[in-house]
JSON list of C-alpha atoms in Angstrom, two decimals:
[
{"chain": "A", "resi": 1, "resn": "UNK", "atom": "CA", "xyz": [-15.03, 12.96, 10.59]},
{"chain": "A", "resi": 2, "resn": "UNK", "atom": "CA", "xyz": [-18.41, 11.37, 10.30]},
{"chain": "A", "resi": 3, "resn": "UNK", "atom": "CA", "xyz": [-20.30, 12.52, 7.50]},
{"chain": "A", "resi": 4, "resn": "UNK", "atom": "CA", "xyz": [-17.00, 13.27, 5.35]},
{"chain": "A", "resi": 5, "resn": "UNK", "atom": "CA", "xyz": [-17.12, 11.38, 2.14]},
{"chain": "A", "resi": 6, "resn": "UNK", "atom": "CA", "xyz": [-14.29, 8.33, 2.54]},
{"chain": "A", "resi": 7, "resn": "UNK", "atom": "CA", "xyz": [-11.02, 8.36, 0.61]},
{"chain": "A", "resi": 8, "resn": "UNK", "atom": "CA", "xyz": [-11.29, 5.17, -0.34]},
{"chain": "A", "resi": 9, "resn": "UNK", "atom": "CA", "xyz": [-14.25, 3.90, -2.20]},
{"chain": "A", "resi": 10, "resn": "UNK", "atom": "CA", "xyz": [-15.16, 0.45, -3.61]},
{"chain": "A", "resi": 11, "resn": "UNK", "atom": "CA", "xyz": [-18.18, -0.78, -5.55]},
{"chain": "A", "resi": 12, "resn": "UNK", "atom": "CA", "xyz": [-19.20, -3.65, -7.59]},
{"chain": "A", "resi": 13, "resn": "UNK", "atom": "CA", "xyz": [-15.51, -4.52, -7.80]},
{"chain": "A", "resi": 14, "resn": "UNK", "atom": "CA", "xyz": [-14.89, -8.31, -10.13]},
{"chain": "A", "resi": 15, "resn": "UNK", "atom": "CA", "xyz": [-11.82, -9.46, -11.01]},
{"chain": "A", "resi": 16, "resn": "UNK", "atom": "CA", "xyz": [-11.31, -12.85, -12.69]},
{"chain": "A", "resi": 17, "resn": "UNK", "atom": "CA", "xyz": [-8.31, -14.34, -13.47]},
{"chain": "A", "resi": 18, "resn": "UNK", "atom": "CA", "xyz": [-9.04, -16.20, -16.88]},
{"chain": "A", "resi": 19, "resn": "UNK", "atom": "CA", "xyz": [-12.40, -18.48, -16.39]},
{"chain": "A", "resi": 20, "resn": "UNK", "atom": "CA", "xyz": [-11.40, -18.36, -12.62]},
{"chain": "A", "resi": 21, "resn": "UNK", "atom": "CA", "xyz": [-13.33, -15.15, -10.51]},
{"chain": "A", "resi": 22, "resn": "UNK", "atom": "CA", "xyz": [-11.18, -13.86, -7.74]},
{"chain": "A", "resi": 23, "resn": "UNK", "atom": "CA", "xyz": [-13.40, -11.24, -6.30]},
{"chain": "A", "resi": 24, "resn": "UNK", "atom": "CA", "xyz": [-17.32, -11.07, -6.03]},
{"chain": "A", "resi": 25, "resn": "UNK", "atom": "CA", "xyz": [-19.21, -8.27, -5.84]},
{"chain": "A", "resi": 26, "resn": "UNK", "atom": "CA", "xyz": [-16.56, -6.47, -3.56]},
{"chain": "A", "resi": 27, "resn": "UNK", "atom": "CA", "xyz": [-17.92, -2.95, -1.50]},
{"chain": "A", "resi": 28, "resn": "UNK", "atom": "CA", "xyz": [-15.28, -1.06, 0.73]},
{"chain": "A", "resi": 29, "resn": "UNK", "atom": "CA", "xyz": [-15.21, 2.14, 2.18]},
{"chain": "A", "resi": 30, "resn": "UNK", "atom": "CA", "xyz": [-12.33, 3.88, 4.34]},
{"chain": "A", "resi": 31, "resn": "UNK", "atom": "CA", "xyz": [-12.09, 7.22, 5.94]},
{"chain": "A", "resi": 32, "resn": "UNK", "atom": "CA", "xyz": [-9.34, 9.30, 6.15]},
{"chain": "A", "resi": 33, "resn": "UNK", "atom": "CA", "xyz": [-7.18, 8.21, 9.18]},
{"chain": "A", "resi": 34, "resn": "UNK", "atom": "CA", "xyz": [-8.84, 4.64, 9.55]},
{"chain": "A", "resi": 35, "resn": "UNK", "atom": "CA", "xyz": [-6.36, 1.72, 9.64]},
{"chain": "A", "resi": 36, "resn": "UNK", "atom": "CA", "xyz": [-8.31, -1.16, 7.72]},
{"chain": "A", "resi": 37, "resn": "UNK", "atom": "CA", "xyz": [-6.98, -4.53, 8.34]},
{"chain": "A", "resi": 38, "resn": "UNK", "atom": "CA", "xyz": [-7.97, -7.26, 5.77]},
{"chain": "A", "resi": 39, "resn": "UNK", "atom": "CA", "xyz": [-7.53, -10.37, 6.97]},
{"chain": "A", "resi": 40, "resn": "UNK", "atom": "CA", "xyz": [-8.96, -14.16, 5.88]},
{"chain": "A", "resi": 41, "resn": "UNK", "atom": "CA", "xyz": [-7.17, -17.81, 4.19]},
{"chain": "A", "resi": 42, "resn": "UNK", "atom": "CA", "xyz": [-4.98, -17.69, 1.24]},
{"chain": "A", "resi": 43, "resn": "UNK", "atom": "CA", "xyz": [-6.77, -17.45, -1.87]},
{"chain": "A", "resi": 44, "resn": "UNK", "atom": "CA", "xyz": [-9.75, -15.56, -0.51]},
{"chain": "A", "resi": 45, "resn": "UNK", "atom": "CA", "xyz": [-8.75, -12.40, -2.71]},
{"chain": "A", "resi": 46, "resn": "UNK", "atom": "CA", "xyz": [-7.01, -10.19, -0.11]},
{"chain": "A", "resi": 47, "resn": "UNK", "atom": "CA", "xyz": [-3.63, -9.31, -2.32]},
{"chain": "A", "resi": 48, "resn": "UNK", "atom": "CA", "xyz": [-5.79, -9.27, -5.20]},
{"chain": "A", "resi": 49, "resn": "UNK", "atom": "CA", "xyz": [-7.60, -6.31, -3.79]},
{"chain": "A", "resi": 50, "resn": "UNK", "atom": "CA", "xyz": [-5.07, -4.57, -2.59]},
{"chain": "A", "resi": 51, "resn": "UNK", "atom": "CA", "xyz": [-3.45, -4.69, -6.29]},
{"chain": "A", "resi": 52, "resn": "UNK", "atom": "CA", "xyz": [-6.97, -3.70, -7.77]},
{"chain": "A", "resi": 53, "resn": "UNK", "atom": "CA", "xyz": [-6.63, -0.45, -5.56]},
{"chain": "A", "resi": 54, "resn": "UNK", "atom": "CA", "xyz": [-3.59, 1.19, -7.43]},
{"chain": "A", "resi": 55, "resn": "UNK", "atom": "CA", "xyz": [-4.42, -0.64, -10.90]},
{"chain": "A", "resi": 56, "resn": "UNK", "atom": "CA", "xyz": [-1.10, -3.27, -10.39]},
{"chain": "A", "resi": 57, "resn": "UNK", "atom": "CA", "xyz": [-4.08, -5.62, -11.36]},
{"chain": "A", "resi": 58, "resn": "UNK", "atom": "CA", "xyz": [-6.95, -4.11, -13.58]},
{"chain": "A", "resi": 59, "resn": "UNK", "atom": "CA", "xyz": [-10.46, -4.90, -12.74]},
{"chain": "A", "resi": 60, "resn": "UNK", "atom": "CA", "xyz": [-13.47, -6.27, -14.98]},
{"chain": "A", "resi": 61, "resn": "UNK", "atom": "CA", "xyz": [-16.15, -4.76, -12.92]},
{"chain": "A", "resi": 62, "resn": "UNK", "atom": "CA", "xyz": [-16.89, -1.97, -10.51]},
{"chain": "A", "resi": 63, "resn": "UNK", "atom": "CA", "xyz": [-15.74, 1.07, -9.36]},
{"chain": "A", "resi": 64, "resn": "UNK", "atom": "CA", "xyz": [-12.67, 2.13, -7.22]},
{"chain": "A", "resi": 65, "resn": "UNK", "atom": "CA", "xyz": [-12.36, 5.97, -6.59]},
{"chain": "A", "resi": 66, "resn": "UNK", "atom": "CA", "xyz": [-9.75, 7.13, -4.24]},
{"chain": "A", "resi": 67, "resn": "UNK", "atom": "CA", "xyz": [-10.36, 10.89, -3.01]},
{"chain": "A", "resi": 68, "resn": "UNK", "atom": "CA", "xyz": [-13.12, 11.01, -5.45]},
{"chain": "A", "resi": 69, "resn": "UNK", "atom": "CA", "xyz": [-11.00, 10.34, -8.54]},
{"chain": "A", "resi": 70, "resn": "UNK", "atom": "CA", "xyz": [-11.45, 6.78, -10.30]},
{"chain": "A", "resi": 71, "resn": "UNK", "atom": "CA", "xyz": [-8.38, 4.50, -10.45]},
{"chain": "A", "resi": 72, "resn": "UNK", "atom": "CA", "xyz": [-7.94, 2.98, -13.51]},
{"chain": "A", "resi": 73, "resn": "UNK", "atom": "CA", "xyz": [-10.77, 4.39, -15.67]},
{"chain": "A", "resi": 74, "resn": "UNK", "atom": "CA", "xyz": [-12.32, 7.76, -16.96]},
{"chain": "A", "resi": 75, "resn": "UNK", "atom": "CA", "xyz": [-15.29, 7.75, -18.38]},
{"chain": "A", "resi": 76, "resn": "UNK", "atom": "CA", "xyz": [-15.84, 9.14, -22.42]},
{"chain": "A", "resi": 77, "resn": "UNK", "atom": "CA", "xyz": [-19.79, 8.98, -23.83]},
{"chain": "A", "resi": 78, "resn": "UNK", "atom": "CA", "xyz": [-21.08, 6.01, -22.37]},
{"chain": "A", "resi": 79, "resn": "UNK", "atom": "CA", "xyz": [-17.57, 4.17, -22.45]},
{"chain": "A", "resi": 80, "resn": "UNK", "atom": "CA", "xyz": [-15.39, 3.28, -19.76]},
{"chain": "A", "resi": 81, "resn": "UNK", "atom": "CA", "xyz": [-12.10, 4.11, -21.07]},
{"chain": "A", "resi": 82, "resn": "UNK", "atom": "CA", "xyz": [-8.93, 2.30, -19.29]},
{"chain": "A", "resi": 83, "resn": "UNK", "atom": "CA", "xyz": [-6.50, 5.31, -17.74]},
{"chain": "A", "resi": 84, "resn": "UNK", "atom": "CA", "xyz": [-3.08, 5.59, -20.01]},
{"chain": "A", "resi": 85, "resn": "UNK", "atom": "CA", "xyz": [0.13, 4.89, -18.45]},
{"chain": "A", "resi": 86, "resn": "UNK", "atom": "CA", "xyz": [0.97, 8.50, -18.20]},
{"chain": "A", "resi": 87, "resn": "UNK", "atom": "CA", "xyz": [-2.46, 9.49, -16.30]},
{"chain": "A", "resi": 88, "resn": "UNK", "atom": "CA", "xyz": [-2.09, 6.99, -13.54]},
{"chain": "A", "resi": 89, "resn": "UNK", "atom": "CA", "xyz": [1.16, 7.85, -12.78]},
{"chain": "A", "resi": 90, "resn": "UNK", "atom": "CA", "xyz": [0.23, 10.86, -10.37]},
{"chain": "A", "resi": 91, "resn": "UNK", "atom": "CA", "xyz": [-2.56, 8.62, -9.14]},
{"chain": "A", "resi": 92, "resn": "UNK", "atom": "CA", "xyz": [-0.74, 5.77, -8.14]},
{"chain": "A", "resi": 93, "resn": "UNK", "atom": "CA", "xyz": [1.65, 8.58, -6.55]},
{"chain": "A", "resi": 94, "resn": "UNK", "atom": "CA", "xyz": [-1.39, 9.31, -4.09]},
{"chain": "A", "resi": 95, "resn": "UNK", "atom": "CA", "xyz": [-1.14, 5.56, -2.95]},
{"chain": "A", "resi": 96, "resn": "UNK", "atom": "CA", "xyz": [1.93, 3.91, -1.42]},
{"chain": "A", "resi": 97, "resn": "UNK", "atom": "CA", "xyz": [2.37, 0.58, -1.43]},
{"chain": "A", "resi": 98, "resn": "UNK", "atom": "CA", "xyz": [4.71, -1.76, 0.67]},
{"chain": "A", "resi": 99, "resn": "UNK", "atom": "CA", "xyz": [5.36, -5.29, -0.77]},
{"chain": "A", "resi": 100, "resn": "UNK", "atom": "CA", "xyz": [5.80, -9.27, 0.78]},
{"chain": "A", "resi": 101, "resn": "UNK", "atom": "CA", "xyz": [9.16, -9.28, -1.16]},
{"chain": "A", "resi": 102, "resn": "UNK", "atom": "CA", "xyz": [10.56, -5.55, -0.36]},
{"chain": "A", "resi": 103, "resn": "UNK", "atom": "CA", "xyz": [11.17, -4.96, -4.31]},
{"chain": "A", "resi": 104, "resn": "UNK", "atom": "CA", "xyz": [14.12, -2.67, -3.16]},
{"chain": "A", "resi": 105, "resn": "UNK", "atom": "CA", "xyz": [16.50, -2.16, -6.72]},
{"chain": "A", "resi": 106, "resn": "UNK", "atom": "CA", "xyz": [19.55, -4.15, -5.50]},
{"chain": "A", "resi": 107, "resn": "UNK", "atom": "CA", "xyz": [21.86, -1.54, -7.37]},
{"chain": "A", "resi": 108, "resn": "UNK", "atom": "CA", "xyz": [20.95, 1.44, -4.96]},
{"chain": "A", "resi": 109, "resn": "UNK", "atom": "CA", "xyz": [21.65, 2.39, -1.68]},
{"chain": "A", "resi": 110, "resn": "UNK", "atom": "CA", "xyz": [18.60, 2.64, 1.17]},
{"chain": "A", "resi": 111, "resn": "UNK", "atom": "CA", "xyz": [18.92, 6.37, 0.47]},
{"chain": "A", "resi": 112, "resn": "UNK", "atom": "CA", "xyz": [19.07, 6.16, -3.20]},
{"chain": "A", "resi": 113, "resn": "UNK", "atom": "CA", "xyz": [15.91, 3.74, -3.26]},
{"chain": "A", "resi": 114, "resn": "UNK", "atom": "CA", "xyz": [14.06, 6.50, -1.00]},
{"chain": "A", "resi": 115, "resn": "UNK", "atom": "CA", "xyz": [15.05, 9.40, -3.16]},
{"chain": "A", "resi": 116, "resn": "UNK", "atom": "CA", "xyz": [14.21, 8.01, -6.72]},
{"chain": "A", "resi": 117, "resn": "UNK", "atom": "CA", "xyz": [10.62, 8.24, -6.36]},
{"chain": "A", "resi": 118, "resn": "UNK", "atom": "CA", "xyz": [10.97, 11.67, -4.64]},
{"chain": "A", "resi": 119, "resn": "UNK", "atom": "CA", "xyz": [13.16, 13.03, -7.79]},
{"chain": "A", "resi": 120, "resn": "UNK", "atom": "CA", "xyz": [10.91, 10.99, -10.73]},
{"chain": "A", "resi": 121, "resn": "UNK", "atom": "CA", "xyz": [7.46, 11.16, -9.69]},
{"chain": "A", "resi": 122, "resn": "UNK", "atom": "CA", "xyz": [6.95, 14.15, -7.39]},
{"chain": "A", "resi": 123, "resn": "UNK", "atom": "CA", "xyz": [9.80, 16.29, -9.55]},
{"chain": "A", "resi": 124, "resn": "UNK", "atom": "CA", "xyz": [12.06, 16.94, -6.06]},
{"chain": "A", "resi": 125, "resn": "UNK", "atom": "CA", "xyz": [15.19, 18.86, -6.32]},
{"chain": "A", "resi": 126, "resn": "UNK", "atom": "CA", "xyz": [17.95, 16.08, -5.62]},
{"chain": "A", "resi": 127, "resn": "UNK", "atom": "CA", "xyz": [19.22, 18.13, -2.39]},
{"chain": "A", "resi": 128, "resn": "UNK", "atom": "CA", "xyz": [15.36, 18.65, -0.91]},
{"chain": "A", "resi": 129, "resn": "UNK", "atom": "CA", "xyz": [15.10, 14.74, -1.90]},
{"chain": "A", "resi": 130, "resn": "UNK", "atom": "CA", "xyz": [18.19, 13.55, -0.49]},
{"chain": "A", "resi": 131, "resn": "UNK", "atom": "CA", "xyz": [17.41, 15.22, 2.77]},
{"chain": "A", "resi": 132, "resn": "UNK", "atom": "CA", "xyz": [14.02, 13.95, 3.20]},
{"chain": "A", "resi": 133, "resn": "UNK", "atom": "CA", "xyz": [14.99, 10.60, 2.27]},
{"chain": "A", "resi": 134, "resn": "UNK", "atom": "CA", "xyz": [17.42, 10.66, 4.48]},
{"chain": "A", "resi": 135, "resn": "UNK", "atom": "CA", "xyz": [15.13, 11.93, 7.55]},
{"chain": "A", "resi": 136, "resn": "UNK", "atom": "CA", "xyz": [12.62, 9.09, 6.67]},
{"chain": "A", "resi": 137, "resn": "UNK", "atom": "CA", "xyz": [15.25, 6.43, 7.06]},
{"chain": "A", "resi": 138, "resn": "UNK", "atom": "CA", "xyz": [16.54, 8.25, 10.47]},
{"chain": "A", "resi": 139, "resn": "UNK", "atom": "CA", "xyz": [13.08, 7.58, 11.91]},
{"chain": "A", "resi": 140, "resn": "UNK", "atom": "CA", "xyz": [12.35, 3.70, 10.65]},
{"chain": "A", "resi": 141, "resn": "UNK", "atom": "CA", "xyz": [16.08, 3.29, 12.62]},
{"chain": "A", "resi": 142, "resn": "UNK", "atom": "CA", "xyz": [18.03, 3.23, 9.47]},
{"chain": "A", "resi": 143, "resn": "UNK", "atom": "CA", "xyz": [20.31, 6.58, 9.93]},
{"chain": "A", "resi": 144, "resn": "UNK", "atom": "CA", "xyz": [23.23, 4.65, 10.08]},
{"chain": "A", "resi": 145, "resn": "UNK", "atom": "CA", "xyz": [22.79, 2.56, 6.96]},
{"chain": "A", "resi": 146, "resn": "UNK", "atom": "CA", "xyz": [21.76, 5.40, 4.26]},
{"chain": "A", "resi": 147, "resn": "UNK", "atom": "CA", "xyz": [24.70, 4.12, 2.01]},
{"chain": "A", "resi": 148, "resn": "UNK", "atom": "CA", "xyz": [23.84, 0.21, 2.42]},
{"chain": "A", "resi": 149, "resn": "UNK", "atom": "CA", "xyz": [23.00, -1.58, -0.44]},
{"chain": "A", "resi": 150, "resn": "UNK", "atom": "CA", "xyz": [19.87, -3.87, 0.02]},
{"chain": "A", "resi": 151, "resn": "UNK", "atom": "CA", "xyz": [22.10, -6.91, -0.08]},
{"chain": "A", "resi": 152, "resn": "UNK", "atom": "CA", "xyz": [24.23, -5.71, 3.15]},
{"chain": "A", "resi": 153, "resn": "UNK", "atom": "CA", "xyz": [20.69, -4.95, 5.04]},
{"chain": "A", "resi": 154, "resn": "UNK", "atom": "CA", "xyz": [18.74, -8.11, 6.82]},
{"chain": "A", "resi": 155, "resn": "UNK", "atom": "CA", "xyz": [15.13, -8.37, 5.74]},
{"chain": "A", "resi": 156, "resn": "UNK", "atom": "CA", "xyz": [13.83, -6.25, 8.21]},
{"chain": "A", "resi": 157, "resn": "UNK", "atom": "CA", "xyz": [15.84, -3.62, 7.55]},
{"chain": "A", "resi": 158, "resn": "UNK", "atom": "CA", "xyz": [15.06, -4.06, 3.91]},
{"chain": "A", "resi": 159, "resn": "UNK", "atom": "CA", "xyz": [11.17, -3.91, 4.79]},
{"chain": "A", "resi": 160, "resn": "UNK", "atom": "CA", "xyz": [12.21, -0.92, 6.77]},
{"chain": "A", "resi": 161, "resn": "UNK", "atom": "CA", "xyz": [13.55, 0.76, 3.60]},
{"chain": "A", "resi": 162, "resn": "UNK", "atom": "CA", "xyz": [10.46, -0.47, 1.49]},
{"chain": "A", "resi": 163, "resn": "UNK", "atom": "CA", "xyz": [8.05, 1.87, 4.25]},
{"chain": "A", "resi": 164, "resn": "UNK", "atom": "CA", "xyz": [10.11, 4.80, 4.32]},
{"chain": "A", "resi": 165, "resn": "UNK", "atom": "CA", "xyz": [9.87, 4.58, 0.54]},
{"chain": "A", "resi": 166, "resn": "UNK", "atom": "CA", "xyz": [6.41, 4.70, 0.44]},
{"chain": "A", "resi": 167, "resn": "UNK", "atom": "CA", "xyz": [5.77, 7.33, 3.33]},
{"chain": "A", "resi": 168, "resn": "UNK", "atom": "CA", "xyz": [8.31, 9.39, 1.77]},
{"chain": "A", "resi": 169, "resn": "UNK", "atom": "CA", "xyz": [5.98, 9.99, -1.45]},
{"chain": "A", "resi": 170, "resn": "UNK", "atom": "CA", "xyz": [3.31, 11.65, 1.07]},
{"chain": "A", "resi": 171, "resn": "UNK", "atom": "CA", "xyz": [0.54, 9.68, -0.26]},
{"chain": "A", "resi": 172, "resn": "UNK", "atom": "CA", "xyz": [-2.79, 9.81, 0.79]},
{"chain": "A", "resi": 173, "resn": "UNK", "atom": "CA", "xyz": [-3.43, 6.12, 1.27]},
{"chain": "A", "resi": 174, "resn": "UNK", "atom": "CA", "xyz": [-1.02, 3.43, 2.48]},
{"chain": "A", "resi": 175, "resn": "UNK", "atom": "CA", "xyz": [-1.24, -0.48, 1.26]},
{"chain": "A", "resi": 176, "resn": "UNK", "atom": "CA", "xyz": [0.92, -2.53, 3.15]},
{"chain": "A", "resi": 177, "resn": "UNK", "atom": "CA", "xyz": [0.91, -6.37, 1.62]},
{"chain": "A", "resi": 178, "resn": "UNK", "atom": "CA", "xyz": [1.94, -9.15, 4.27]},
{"chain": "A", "resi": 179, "resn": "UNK", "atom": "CA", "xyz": [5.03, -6.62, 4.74]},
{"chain": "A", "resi": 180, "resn": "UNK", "atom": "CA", "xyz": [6.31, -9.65, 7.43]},
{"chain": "A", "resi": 181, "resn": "UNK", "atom": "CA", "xyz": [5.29, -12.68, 5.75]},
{"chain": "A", "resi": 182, "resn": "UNK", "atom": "CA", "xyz": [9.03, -12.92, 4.18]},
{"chain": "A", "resi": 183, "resn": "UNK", "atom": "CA", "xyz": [10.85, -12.10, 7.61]},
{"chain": "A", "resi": 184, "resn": "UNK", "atom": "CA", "xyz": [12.23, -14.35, 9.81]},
{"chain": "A", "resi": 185, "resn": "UNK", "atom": "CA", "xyz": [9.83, -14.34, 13.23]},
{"chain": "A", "resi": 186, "resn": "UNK", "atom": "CA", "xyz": [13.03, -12.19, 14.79]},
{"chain": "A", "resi": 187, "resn": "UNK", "atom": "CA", "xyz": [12.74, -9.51, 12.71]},
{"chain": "A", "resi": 188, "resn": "UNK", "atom": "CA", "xyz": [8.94, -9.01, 12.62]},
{"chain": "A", "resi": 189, "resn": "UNK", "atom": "CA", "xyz": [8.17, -6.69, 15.74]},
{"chain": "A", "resi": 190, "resn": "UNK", "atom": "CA", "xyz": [10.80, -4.19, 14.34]},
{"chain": "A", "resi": 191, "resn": "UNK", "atom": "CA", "xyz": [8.93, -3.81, 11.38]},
{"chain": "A", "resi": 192, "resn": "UNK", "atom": "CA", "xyz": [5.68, -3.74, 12.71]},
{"chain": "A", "resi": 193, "resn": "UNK", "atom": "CA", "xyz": [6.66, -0.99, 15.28]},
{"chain": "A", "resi": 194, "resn": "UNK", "atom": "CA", "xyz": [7.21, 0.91, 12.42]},
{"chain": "A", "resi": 195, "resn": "UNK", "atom": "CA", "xyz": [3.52, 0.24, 11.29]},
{"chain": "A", "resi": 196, "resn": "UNK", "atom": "CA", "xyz": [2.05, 1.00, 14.48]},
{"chain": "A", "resi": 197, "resn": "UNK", "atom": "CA", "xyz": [4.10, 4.48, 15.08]},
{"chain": "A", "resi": 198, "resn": "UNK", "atom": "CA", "xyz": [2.43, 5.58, 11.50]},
{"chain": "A", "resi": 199, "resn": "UNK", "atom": "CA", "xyz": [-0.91, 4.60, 12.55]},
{"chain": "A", "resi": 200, "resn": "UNK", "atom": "CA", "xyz": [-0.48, 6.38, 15.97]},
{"chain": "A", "resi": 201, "resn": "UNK", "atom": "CA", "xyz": [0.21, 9.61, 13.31]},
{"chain": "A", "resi": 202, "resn": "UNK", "atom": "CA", "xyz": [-3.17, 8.89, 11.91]},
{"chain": "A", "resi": 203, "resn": "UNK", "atom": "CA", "xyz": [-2.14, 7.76, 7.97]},
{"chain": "A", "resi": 204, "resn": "UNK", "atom": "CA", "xyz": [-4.81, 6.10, 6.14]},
{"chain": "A", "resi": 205, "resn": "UNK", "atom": "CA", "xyz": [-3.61, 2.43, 6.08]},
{"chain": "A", "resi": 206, "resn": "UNK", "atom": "CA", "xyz": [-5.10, -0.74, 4.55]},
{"chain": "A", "resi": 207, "resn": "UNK", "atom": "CA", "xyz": [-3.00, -3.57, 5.10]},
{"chain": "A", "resi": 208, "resn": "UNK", "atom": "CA", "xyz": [-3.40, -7.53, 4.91]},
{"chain": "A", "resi": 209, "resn": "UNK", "atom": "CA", "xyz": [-1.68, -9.50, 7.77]},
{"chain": "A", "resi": 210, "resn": "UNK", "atom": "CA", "xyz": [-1.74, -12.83, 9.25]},
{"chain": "A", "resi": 211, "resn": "UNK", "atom": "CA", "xyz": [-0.50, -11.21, 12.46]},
{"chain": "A", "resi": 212, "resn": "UNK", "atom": "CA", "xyz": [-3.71, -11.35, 14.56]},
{"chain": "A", "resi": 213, "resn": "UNK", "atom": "CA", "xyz": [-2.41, -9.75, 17.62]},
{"chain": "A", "resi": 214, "resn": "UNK", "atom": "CA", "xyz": [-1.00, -6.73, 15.87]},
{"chain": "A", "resi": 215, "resn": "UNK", "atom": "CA", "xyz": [-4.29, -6.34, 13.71]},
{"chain": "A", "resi": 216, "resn": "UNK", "atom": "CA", "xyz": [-5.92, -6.21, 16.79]},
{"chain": "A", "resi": 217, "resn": "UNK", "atom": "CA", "xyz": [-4.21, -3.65, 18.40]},
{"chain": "A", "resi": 218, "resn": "UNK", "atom": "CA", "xyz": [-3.60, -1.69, 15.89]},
{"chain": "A", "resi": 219, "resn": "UNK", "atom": "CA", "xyz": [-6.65, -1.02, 13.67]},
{"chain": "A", "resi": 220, "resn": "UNK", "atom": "CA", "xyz": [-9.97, 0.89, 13.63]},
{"chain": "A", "resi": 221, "resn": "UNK", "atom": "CA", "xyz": [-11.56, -1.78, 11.65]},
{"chain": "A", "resi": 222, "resn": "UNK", "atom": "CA", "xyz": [-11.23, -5.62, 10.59]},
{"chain": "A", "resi": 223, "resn": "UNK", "atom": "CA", "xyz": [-12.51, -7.08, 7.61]},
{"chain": "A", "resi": 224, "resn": "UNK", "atom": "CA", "xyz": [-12.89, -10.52, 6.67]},
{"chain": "A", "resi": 225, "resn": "UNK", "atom": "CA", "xyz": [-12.37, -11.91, 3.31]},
{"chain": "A", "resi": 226, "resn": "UNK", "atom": "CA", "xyz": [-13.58, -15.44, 1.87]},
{"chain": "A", "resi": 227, "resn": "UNK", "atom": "CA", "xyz": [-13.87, -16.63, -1.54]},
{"chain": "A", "resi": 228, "resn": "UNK", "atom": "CA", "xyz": [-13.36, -13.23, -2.78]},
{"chain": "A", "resi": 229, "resn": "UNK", "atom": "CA", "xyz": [-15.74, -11.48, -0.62]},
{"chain": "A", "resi": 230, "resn": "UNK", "atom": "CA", "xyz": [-16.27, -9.59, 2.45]},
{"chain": "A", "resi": 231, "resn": "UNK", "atom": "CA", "xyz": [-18.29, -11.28, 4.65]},
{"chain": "A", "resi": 232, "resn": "UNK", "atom": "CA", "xyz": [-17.20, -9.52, 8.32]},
{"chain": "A", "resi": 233, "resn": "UNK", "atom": "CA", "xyz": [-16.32, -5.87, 8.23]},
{"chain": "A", "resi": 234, "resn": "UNK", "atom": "CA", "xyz": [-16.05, -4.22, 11.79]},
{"chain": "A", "resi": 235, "resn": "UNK", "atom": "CA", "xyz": [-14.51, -2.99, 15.03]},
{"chain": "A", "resi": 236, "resn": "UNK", "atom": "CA", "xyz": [-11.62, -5.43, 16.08]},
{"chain": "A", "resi": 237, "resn": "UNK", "atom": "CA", "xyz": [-13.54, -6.53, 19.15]},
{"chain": "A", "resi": 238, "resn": "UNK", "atom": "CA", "xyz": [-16.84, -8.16, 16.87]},
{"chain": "A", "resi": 239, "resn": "UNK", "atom": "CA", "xyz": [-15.08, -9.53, 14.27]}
]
């Protein structure tokens, strides 16, 4: 609602990658329920950003708070302190994210991939885990393959498996990464379906796509990324 403090909060955020700076200055702000499309060429900073969010990439600069906690850092005196390992585990838990490459473990089966996150992370009795897993994978169209390994699933099906992963976990915030860029142009409407039911549901999304169409359709806001900045950042229509 307006006036609610956002769930997702940037400020200040820098991020170099040895002598070469990858994002400038960077300020972002989502509310709860907004879908937030990044879009802009390669190398402008947009995966970058994404990784900054759940500390897969730590940042030199700035600020990134996500329900009012900070991301990678707590503060001690007048130090900024980098999280441990074992506090950012239940804050990464908060944010799911959905990769280019589906980073499925080849050994499991759809369900099995589903569950492990449900039985490590969030502590889930194997039975209560098995059946939600299971119930995720019914509704990305997968009911029939809980037992599939990720070799015997096509990409899409594999990207499929990578969402219901992530939306199992019940996070607060969504990060989907150029979730079609790998699939072959056949497979890419089943996956964004998928996308565009969960936004219809009114999850907090921030995703990066080259897939103008569906970016325009589907989000509350665009934003515009160049040389590791925003420089656009509105409604669909304007930008």
């Amino acid at each position: 609602m307006a006036g609610d403090p956002p769930l997702v909060s940037i400020r200040g955020l820098c991020k170099s990658f040895g002598d070469v700076p990858v994002l400038h200055e960077v300020g972002l702000a989502v509310q709860r329920g907004q879908v937030v499309t990044i879009i802009g060429p390669s190398g402008s900073g947009k995966t970058t950003l994404l990784r900054c969010i759940n500390l897969l990439e730590t940042y030199d600069a700035g600020s990134i708070t996500i329900d009012g906690v900070e991301v990678g850092y707590r503060d001690e005196g007048n130090r900024r302190v980098r999280r441990s390992e074992r506090e950012l585990a239940p804050i990464r838990a908060e944010t799911g994210m959905v990769f280019q490459m589906f980073n499925l473990f080849p050994h499991l089966s759809a369900l099995q991939n589903v569950m492990l996150g449900l039985v490590k992370v969030r502590r889930m009795p194997r039975p209560q885990a098995e059946a939600l897993a299971a119930g995720w994978l019914e509704r990305v169209g997968l009911g029939d393959r809980l037992r599939h390994l990720p070799s015997q699933l096509s990409g899409g099906q594999q990207q499929r498996v990578g969402i219901a992963r992530a939306v199992a976990m019940a996070p607060k915030l969504l990060l989907l990464d150029e979730i079609t860029s790998a699939l072959d142009p056949s497979l890419v409407d089943e996956v964004l379906a998928v996308v565009r039911t969960l936004a219809e549901e009114g999850r907090t999304m921030i995703l990066v796509t080259h897939e103008m169409a569906f970016a325009r359709n589907v989000s509350d806001r665009i934003v515009r990324m160049a040389q590791g900045r925003i420089v656009a950042d509105g409604p669909p229509a304007s930008v």
